[in-house]
GROMACS .gro file of C-alpha atoms in nm:
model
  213
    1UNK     CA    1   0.483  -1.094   3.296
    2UNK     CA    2   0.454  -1.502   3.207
    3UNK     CA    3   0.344  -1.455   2.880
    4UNK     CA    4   0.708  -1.604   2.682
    5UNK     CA    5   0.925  -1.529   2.978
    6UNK     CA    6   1.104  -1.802   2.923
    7UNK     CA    7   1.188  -1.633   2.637
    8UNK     CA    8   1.298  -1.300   2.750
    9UNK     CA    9   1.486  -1.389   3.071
   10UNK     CA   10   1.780  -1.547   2.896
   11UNK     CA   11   1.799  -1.225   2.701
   12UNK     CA   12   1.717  -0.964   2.975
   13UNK     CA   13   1.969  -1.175   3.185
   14UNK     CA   14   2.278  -1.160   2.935
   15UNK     CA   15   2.205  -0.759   2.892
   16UNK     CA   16   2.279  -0.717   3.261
   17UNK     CA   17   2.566  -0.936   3.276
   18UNK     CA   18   2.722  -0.738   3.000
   19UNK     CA   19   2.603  -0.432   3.104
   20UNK     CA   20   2.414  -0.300   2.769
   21UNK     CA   21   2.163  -0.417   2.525
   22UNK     CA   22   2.295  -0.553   2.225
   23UNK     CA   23   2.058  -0.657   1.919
   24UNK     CA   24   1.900  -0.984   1.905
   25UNK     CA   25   1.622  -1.101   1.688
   26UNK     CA   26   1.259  -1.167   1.770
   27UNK     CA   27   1.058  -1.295   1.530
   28UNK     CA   28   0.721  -1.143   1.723
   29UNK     CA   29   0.867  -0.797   1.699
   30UNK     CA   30   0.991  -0.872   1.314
   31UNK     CA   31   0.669  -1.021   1.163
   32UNK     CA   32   0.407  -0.863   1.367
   33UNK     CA   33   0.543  -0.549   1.466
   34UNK     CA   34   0.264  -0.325   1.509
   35UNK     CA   35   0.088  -0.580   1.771
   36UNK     CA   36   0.361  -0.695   1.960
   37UNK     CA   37   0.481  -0.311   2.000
   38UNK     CA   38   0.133  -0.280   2.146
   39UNK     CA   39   0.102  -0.621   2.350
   40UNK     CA   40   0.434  -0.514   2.515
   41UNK     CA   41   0.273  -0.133   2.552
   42UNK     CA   42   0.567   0.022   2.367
   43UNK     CA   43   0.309   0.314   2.263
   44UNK     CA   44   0.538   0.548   2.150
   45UNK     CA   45   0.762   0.268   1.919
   46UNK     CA   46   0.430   0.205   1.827
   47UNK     CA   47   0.345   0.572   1.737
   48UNK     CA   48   0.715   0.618   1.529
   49UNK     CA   49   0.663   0.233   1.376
   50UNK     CA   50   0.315   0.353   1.213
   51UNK     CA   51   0.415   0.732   1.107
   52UNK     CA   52   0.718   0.573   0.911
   53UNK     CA   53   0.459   0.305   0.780
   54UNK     CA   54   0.257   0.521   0.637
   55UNK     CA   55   0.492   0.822   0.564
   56UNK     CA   56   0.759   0.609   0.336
   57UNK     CA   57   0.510   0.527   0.098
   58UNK     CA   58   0.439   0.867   0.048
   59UNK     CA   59   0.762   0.932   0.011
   60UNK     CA   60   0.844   0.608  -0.257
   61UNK     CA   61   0.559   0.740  -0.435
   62UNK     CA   62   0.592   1.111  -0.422
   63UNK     CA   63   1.009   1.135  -0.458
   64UNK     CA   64   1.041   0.884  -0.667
   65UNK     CA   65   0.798   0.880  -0.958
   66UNK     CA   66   0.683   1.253  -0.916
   67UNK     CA   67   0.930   1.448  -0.821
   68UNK     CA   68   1.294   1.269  -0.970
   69UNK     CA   69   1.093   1.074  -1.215
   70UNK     CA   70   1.269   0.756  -1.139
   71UNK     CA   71   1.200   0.473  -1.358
   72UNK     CA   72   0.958   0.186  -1.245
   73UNK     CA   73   1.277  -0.106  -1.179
   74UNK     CA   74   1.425   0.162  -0.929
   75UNK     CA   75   1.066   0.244  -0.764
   76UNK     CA   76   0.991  -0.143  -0.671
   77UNK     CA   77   1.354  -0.155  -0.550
   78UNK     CA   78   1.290   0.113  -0.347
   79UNK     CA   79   0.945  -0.027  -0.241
   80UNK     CA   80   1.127  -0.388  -0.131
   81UNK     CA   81   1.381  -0.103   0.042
   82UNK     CA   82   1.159  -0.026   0.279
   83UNK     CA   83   0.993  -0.315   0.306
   84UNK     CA   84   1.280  -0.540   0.453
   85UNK     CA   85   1.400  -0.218   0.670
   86UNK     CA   86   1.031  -0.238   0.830
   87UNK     CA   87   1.072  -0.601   0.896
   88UNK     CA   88   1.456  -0.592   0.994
   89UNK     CA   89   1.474  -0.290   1.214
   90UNK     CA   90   1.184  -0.393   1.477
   91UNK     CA   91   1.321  -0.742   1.441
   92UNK     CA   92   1.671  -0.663   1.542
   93UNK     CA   93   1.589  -0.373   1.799
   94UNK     CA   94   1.270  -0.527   1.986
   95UNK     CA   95   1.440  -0.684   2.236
   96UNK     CA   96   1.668  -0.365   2.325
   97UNK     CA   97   1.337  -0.168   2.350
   98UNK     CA   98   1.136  -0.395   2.529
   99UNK     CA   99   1.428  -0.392   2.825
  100UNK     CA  100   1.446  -0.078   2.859
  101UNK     CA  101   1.100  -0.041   2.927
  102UNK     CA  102   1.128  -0.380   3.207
  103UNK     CA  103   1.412  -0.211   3.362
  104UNK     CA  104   1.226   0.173   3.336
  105UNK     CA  105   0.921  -0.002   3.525
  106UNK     CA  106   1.110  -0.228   3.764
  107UNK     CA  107   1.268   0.130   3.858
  108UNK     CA  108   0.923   0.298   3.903
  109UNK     CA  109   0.820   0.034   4.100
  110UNK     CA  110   1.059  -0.020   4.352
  111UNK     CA  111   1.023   0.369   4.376
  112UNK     CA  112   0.694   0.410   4.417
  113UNK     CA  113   0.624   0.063   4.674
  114UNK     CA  114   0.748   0.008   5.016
  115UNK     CA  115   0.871  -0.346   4.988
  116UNK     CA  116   0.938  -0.578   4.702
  117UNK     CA  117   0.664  -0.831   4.703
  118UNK     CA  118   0.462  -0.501   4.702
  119UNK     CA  119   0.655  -0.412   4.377
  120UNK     CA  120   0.613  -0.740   4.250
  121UNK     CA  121   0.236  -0.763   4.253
  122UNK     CA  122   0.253  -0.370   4.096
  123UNK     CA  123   0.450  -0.511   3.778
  124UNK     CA  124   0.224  -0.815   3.798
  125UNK     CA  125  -0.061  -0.588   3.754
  126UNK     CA  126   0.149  -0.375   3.470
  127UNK     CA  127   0.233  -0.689   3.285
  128UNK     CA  128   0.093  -0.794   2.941
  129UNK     CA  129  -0.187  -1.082   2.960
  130UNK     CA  130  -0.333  -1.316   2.735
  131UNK     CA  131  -0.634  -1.107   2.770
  132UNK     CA  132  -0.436  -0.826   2.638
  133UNK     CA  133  -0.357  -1.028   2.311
  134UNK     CA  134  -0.696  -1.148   2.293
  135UNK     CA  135  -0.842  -0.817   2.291
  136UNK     CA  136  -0.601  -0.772   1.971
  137UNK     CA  137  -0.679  -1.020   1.825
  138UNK     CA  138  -1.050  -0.941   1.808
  139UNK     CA  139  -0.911  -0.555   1.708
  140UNK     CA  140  -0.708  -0.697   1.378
  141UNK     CA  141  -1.025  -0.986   1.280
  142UNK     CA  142  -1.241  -0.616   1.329
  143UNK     CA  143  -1.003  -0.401   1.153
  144UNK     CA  144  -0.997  -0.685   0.851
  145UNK     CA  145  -1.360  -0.744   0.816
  146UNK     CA  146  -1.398  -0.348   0.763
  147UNK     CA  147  -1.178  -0.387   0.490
  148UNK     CA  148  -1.303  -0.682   0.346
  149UNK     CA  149  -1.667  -0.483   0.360
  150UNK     CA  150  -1.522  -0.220   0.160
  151UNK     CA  151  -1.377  -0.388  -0.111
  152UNK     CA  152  -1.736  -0.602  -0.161
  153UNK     CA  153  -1.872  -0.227  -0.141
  154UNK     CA  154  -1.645  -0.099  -0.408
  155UNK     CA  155  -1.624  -0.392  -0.609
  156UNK     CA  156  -2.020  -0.384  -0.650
  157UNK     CA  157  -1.999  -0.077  -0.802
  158UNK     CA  158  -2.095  -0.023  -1.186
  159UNK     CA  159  -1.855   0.040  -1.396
  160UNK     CA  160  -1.773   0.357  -1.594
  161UNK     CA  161  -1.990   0.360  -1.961
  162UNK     CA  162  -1.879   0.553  -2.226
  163UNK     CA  163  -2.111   0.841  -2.358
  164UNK     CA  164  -2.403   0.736  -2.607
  165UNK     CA  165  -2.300   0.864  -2.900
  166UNK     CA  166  -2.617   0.733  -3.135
  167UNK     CA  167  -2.822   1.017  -3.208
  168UNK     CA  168  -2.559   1.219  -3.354
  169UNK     CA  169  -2.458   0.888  -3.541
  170UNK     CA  170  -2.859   0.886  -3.673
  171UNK     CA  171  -2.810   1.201  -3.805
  172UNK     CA  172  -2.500   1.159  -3.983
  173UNK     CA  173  -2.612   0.848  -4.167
  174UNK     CA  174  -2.964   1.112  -4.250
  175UNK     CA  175  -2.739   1.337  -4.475
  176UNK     CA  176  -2.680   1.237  -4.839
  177UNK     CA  177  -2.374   1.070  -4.899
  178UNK     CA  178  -2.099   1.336  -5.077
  179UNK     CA  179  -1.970   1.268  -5.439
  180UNK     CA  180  -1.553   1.225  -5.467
  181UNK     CA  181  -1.390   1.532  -5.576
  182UNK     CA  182  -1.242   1.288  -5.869
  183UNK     CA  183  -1.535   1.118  -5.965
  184UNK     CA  184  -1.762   1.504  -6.025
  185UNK     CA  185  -1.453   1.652  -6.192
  186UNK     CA  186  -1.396   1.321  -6.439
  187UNK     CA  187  -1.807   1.340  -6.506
  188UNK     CA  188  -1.768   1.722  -6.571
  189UNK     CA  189  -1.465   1.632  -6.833
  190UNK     CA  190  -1.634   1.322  -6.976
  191UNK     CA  191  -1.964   1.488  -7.042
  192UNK     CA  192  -1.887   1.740  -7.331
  193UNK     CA  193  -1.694   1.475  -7.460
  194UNK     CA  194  -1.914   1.257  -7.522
  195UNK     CA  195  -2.165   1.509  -7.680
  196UNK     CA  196  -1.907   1.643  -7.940
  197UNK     CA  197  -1.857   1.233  -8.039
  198UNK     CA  198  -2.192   1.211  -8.236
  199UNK     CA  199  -2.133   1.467  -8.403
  200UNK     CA  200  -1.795   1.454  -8.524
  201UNK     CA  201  -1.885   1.136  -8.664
  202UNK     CA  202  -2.158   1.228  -8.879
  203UNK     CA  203  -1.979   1.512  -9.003
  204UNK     CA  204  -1.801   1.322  -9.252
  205UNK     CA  205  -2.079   1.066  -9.365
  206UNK     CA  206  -2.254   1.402  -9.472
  207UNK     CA  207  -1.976   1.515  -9.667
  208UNK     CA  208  -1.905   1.178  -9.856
  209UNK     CA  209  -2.311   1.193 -10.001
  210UNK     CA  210  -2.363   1.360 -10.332
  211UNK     CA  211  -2.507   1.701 -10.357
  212UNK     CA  212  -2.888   1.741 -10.437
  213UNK     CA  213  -2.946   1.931 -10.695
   0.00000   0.00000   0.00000
């Protein structure tokens, strides 16, 4: 196609002069993975690139803090892991993919037409458009106002109260208050006490008066 071919042809024309793909880096295929493996209809790098997108979380997650119990310094090591791999590995090996699928169609083509403007215009028709990448655009702005939505809808929701505990409370301040173990026991020793003072002390005043005859 024309969209960046002058990008690809100095690429595509140094893997046929050496006879095999080596790795080169795009940064289309490195940053934006997912939509260029689309806009270059790469469906089934596409597929793999999303299953291990969403599968190696689950793994991070489910390996790593459930089953070996791995501490949280290894997990986010493991998390920028996979990270840089998802960035690196499409980055390196976009190129490769994307001319094996140019040379794949160029083959079908040429196969399938009877001369080689005729198999021209056919790959012309094949070819990734602006209107292609305008269409995904409009899919991602989409796909990120549904997710906007959702957080507004989620955010909006009330939080969690605790359970009213007042009547109970009502009723326990209702009861009359309890007396100290101590403070009964020391009122129980005190009080005989001071009932035998009185009269120990008049005991002798009675004895130090004359007898009345």
């Amino acid at each position: 196609g024309t969209v960046h071919a002058d990008y690809y042809l100095p690429h595509f024309t140094r893997f046929e002069r050496s006879g095999r793909a080596s790795l080169s880096w795009n940064w289309a295929a490195g940053l934006l993975t997912l939509n260029w493996l689309l806009f270059r209809q790469l469906w089934l790098a596409a597929l793999g690139y999303g299953l291990a997108v969403l599968l190696l979380p689950m793994l991070v997650l489910g390996l790593g803090r459930v089953v070996f119990q791995l501490p949280q310094s290894v997990v986010w090591g493991l998390w920028l892991t996979c990270g840089v791999f998802c960035v690196l590995a499409p980055g390196a090996w976009g190129n490769v993919l994307f001319f094996r699928l140019c040379q794949q169609r160029i083959d079908q083509a040429l196969a399938a037409t009877a001369s080689l403007d005729q198999a021209c215009q056919h790959l012309m028709q094949q070819a990734s458009s602006k209107k292609r990448a305008l269409w995904l655009g409009l899919g991602n702005a989409a796909v990120l106002g549904l997710v906007g939505l959702a957080y507004v809808d989620w955010a909006r929701l009330p939080a969690a109260t605790p359970p009213v505990l007042a009547p109970a409370t009502a009723e326990f301040s209702r009861r009359p208050a309890l007396q100290p173990a101590s403070a009964s026991a020391s009122a129980s020793v005190a009080g005989p006490a001071s009932v035998a003072g009185p009269a120990s002390a008049a005991a002798p005043a009675s004895a130090s008066e004359p007898a009345v005859v």
